[in-house]
Short mmCIF file of C-alpha atoms in Angstrom, two decimals:
data_model
loop_
_atom_site.label_atom_id
_atom_site.label_comp_id
_atom_site.label_asym_id
_atom_site.label_seq_id
_atom_site.Cartn_x
_atom_site.Cartn_y
_atom_site.Cartn_z
CA UNK A 1348 -0.09 -20.97 -16.38
CA UNK A 1349 1.62 -20.56 -12.99
CA UNK A 1350 1.08 -23.05 -10.17
CA UNK A 1351 -1.44 -21.84 -7.61
CA UNK A 1352 1.12 -22.15 -4.85
CA UNK A 1353 3.11 -19.32 -6.53
CA UNK A 1354 0.14 -17.23 -7.81
CA UNK A 1355 -0.06 -13.93 -6.01
CA UNK A 1356 -3.10 -12.56 -7.84
CA UNK A 1357 -5.20 -10.30 -5.64
CA UNK A 1358 -2.58 -9.87 -3.02
CA UNK A 1359 -1.04 -6.49 -1.98
CA UNK A 1360 2.64 -6.21 -1.24
CA UNK A 1361 4.78 -3.36 0.20
CA UNK A 1362 8.47 -3.58 -0.65
CA UNK A 1363 10.67 -1.08 1.17
CA UNK A 1364 13.74 0.29 -0.63
CA UNK A 1365 12.40 -0.87 -3.98
CA UNK A 1366 13.42 1.92 -6.38
CA UNK A 1367 16.54 0.00 -7.43
CA UNK A 1368 18.62 -3.08 -6.94
CA UNK A 1369 17.35 -6.16 -5.06
CA UNK A 1370 14.19 -4.40 -3.87
CA UNK A 1371 13.25 -3.41 -7.36
CA UNK A 1372 13.87 -6.95 -8.69
CA UNK A 1373 11.80 -8.53 -5.89
CA UNK A 1374 8.97 -6.02 -6.41
CA UNK A 1375 9.00 -6.78 -10.11
CA UNK A 1376 8.85 -10.54 -9.46
CA UNK A 1377 5.92 -10.17 -7.08
CA UNK A 1378 4.05 -8.04 -9.60
CA UNK A 1379 4.74 -10.53 -12.41
CA UNK A 1380 3.31 -13.24 -10.16
CA UNK A 1381 0.07 -11.24 -9.91
CA UNK A 1382 0.47 -9.02 -6.82
CA UNK A 1383 -0.32 -5.38 -6.59
CA UNK A 1384 2.97 -3.82 -5.42
CA UNK A 1385 3.61 -0.68 -3.42
CA UNK A 1386 7.06 0.65 -4.10
CA UNK A 1387 8.83 2.56 -1.34
CA UNK A 1388 11.88 4.83 -1.27
CA UNK A 1389 12.95 8.29 -0.18
CA UNK A 1390 14.11 9.43 -3.65
CA UNK A 1391 10.77 10.40 -5.23
CA UNK A 1392 12.22 10.90 -8.71
CA UNK A 1393 13.89 7.45 -8.79
CA UNK A 1394 10.78 5.90 -7.30
CA UNK A 1395 8.54 7.41 -9.99
CA UNK A 1396 10.90 6.19 -12.70
CA UNK A 1397 10.92 2.63 -11.34
CA UNK A 1398 7.09 2.70 -11.04
CA UNK A 1399 6.65 3.90 -14.62
CA UNK A 1400 8.85 1.10 -15.94
CA UNK A 1401 7.07 -1.57 -13.91
CA UNK A 1402 3.61 -0.28 -14.92
CA UNK A 1403 4.63 -0.69 -18.56
CA UNK A 1404 5.23 -4.41 -17.85
CA UNK A 1405 2.33 -5.35 -15.56
CA UNK A 1406 -0.25 -2.58 -15.95
CA UNK A 1407 -0.80 0.79 -14.26
CA UNK A 1408 -3.36 -0.48 -11.79
CA UNK A 1409 -1.04 -2.89 -10.04
CA UNK A 1410 1.87 -0.54 -9.23
CA UNK A 1411 1.68 2.19 -6.55
CA UNK A 1412 4.22 4.21 -4.67
CA UNK A 1413 4.66 5.34 -1.06
CA UNK A 1414 7.61 7.59 -0.37
CA UNK A 1415 8.41 7.62 3.35
CA UNK A 1416 11.40 7.28 5.72
CA UNK A 1417 11.46 3.74 7.09
CA UNK A 1418 13.46 4.87 10.09
CA UNK A 1419 10.83 7.43 11.28
CA UNK A 1420 8.22 5.71 13.51
CA UNK A 1421 5.48 8.25 12.97
CA UNK A 1422 6.09 8.42 9.23
CA UNK A 1423 5.97 4.60 9.03
CA UNK A 1424 2.65 4.34 10.87
CA UNK A 1425 1.14 7.14 8.81
CA UNK A 1426 2.28 5.62 5.50
CA UNK A 1427 1.16 2.02 6.36
CA UNK A 1428 -2.25 3.41 7.40
CA UNK A 1429 -2.53 5.41 4.20
CA UNK A 1430 -1.64 2.38 2.04
CA UNK A 1431 -4.19 0.18 3.75
CA UNK A 1432 -6.89 2.86 3.46
CA UNK A 1433 -6.23 3.86 -0.13
CA UNK A 1434 -4.98 0.58 -1.73
CA UNK A 1435 -6.15 -2.22 0.50
CA UNK A 1436 -4.93 -4.57 3.29
CA UNK A 1437 -1.33 -5.61 3.00
CA UNK A 1438 -0.89 -9.35 2.47
CA UNK A 1439 2.92 -9.20 2.01
CA UNK A 1440 5.69 -7.05 3.39
CA UNK A 1441 9.26 -7.21 2.20
CA UNK A 1442 11.71 -5.35 4.42
CA UNK A 1443 14.51 -4.57 1.99
CA UNK A 1444 15.64 -1.06 2.83
CA UNK A 1445 19.31 -0.87 3.77
CA UNK A 1446 22.77 0.45 2.94
CA UNK A 1447 26.46 -0.32 3.52
CA UNK A 1448 29.17 1.70 5.16
CA UNK A 1449 32.69 0.37 4.79
CA UNK A 1450 35.26 1.50 7.37
CA UNK A 1451 37.52 -0.23 9.84
CA UNK A 1452 35.95 -0.35 13.31
CA UNK A 1453 38.82 1.60 14.97
CA UNK A 1454 38.03 4.47 12.57
CA UNK A 1455 34.21 4.14 12.62
CA UNK A 1456 32.27 7.05 13.98
CA UNK A 1457 29.37 6.15 16.33
CA UNK A 1458 26.96 8.10 14.17
CA UNK A 1459 27.89 5.98 11.16
CA UNK A 1460 27.33 2.83 13.17
CA UNK A 1461 23.95 4.19 14.28
CA UNK A 1462 22.95 5.06 10.75
CA UNK A 1463 23.48 1.54 9.44
CA UNK A 1464 21.74 -0.13 12.36
CA UNK A 1465 18.81 2.31 12.08
CA UNK A 1466 18.31 1.72 8.34
CA UNK A 1467 19.21 -1.97 8.07
CA UNK A 1468 17.68 -3.34 11.30
CA UNK A 1469 15.52 -0.90 13.19
CA UNK A 1470 13.47 -0.05 10.04
CA UNK A 1471 12.42 -3.74 9.73
CA UNK A 1472 11.18 -3.57 13.32
CA UNK A 1473 9.26 -0.36 12.71
CA UNK A 1474 7.65 -1.31 9.41
CA UNK A 1475 7.18 -4.94 10.44
CA UNK A 1476 5.44 -4.01 13.62
CA UNK A 1477 3.16 -1.49 11.93
CA UNK A 1478 2.12 -3.93 9.23
CA UNK A 1479 1.85 -6.91 11.54
CA UNK A 1480 -0.45 -5.10 13.85
CA UNK A 1481 -3.02 -5.15 11.02
CA UNK A 1482 -2.10 -8.65 9.80
CA UNK A 1483 -2.67 -9.99 13.36
CA UNK A 1484 -6.22 -8.67 13.31
CA UNK A 1485 -6.85 -10.36 9.94
CA UNK A 1486 -4.98 -13.53 11.01
CA UNK A 1487 -2.89 -13.81 7.90
CA UNK A 1488 0.22 -12.37 6.27
CA UNK A 1489 3.70 -12.86 4.89
CA UNK A 1490 6.79 -10.91 5.95
CA UNK A 1491 10.14 -11.39 4.15
CA UNK A 1492 13.20 -9.70 5.71
CA UNK A 1493 16.08 -9.26 3.28
CA UNK A 1494 19.13 -10.43 5.21
CA UNK A 1495 22.56 -11.09 3.68
CA UNK A 1496 25.44 -13.59 3.55
CA UNK A 1497 26.72 -11.29 6.30
CA UNK A 1498 23.92 -12.61 8.45
CA UNK A 1499 26.25 -15.62 9.04
CA UNK A 1500 29.67 -14.35 7.96
CA UNK A 1501 31.80 -11.26 8.47
CA UNK A 1502 34.61 -9.43 6.67
CA UNK A 1503 36.85 -6.59 7.73
CA UNK A 1504 35.49 -3.08 7.47
CA UNK A 1505 31.74 -3.87 7.49
CA UNK A 1506 31.04 -4.27 11.21
CA UNK A 1507 27.76 -2.32 11.40
CA UNK A 1508 26.33 -4.08 8.34
CA UNK A 1509 27.28 -7.53 9.66
CA UNK A 1510 25.82 -6.66 13.07
CA UNK A 1511 22.60 -5.37 11.56
CA UNK A 1512 22.12 -8.37 9.27
CA UNK A 1513 22.85 -10.85 12.07
CA UNK A 1514 20.31 -8.90 14.18
CA UNK A 1515 17.79 -9.09 11.39
CA UNK A 1516 17.94 -12.91 11.57
CA UNK A 1517 17.22 -12.71 15.27
CA UNK A 1518 14.39 -10.28 14.65
CA UNK A 1519 12.96 -12.69 12.05
CA UNK A 1520 12.86 -15.47 14.60
CA UNK A 1521 11.32 -13.16 17.20
CA UNK A 1522 8.65 -12.11 14.78
CA UNK A 1523 7.92 -15.76 14.07
CA UNK A 1524 7.74 -16.51 17.81
CA UNK A 1525 5.17 -13.72 18.42
CA UNK A 1526 3.05 -13.83 15.26
CA UNK A 1527 3.11 -17.38 13.79
CA UNK A 1528 -0.01 -18.20 15.91
CA UNK A 1529 -1.93 -15.65 13.83
CA UNK A 1530 -1.01 -17.47 10.59
CA UNK A 1531 1.70 -14.98 9.75
CA UNK A 1532 4.83 -16.42 8.21
CA UNK A 1533 8.05 -14.39 8.75
CA UNK A 1534 11.22 -15.51 7.04
CA UNK A 1535 14.58 -14.10 5.92
CA UNK A 1536 16.00 -14.14 2.43
CA UNK A 1537 19.82 -13.87 2.48
CA UNK A 1538 21.50 -12.96 -0.75
CA UNK A 1539 25.15 -13.75 -1.28
CA UNK A 1540 27.34 -11.29 -3.28
CA UNK A 1541 25.01 -9.92 -5.96
CA UNK A 1542 25.76 -7.64 -8.86
CA UNK A 1543 23.89 -4.30 -8.36
CA UNK A 1544 24.53 -0.64 -8.87
CA UNK A 1545 25.98 -0.50 -5.38
CA UNK A 1546 28.37 -3.39 -5.82
CA UNK A 1547 29.54 -2.33 -9.29
CA UNK A 1548 32.92 -1.06 -7.94
CA UNK A 1549 33.57 -4.42 -6.29
CA UNK A 1550 32.56 -6.34 -9.41
CA UNK A 1551 35.02 -4.21 -11.38
CA UNK A 1552 37.83 -5.04 -8.92
CA UNK A 1553 39.48 -8.07 -10.53
CA UNK A 1554 41.14 -9.17 -7.28
CA UNK A 1555 37.87 -8.98 -5.30
CA UNK A 1556 35.87 -10.68 -8.03
CA UNK A 1557 38.52 -13.43 -8.16
CA UNK A 1558 38.12 -13.92 -4.42
CA UNK A 1559 34.25 -14.02 -4.71
CA UNK A 1560 34.20 -16.55 -7.59
CA UNK A 1561 36.80 -18.64 -5.87
CA UNK A 1562 34.97 -18.60 -2.50
CA UNK A 1563 31.55 -19.36 -4.12
CA UNK A 1564 30.97 -22.96 -5.27
CA UNK A 1565 28.73 -21.69 -8.15
CA UNK A 1566 31.78 -19.79 -9.39
CA UNK A 1567 30.05 -16.50 -10.06
CA UNK A 1568 28.52 -13.37 -8.61
CA UNK A 1569 24.80 -13.63 -7.90
CA UNK A 1570 22.32 -11.79 -10.10
CA UNK A 1571 19.24 -9.96 -8.78
CA UNK A 1572 17.08 -12.38 -10.81
CA UNK A 1573 18.36 -15.19 -8.64
CA UNK A 1574 16.35 -13.80 -5.70
CA UNK A 1575 12.97 -13.50 -7.42
CA UNK A 1576 11.91 -17.17 -7.29
CA UNK A 1577 12.69 -17.55 -3.57
CA UNK A 1578 11.00 -14.24 -2.81
CA UNK A 1579 7.81 -15.31 -4.68
CA UNK A 1580 7.86 -18.62 -2.83
CA UNK A 1581 8.17 -16.98 0.60
CA UNK A 1582 5.42 -14.57 -0.37
CA UNK A 1583 3.00 -17.24 -1.54
CA UNK A 1584 1.00 -20.16 -0.33
CA UNK A 1585 3.84 -22.61 -1.08
CA UNK A 1586 5.62 -21.57 2.10
CA UNK A 1587 2.70 -21.59 4.51
CA UNK A 1588 4.51 -23.93 7.00
CA UNK A 1589 7.92 -22.26 6.63
CA UNK A 1590 8.48 -19.83 9.49
CA UNK A 1591 11.38 -18.18 11.23
CA UNK A 1592 13.92 -19.35 8.68
CA UNK A 1593 16.70 -17.59 6.86
CA UNK A 1594 17.05 -18.89 3.29
CA UNK A 1595 20.52 -18.30 1.84
CA UNK A 1596 20.69 -17.60 -1.90
CA UNK A 1597 24.43 -17.44 -2.12
CA UNK A 1598 25.63 -20.02 -4.67
CA UNK A 1599 26.76 -22.22 -1.77
CA UNK A 1600 29.12 -19.70 -0.06
CA UNK A 1601 27.87 -20.39 3.44
CA UNK A 1602 27.78 -24.18 2.91
CA UNK A 1603 31.59 -24.64 2.44
CA UNK A 1604 34.84 -23.80 4.11
#
């Protein structure tokens, strides 16, 4: 039997960008802890496939989908309203949607910079504000923003991603400052270098993997499963007095030089 502080039974969670990778793992963890999860993505086929697999594990009644563009303000408000009307009030929001664009800054087109900032940072503002407007009225809620080791560190060729993730930490603190008084906890979860479909080429690069394992005290790449426990904690009652923090799950990378 799970401890009550980590039991999400009866709660409803929306996880953006949850058809694969970290978002999918977090959504699965929340569902296995008892929550009803609403999966989000723009690829309807992939979203349906993920939902079918998760339903086979936790039951059809606790997995729903909502396909909408997290960067479109009107689409966000419409989708959040529909979720609350058709499924129920959202207790948990995980802002996970994002992508990477690798290119040296001197070669980076402004539109590519804008695309990363819009998806990785502005979407969290849009979805977070829409969901929080309802949480404020109910005086309760949990928001988890998926940050990154790049929230604190930078590498060549990923300037827009590093800027977006650093901005997301600031947004997390700003959300805390404005909404904590309504018993809403807003925190960031910052993965280190994690093996996913998107990072597979980097994992396969022996030189890069050697650098990662040498730079990380734990001596390995992260696994998406490493993020589930911290996500469930931040989404549950065990973190009720944790607010405005960014929790690094990086094998110690940001703790050493």
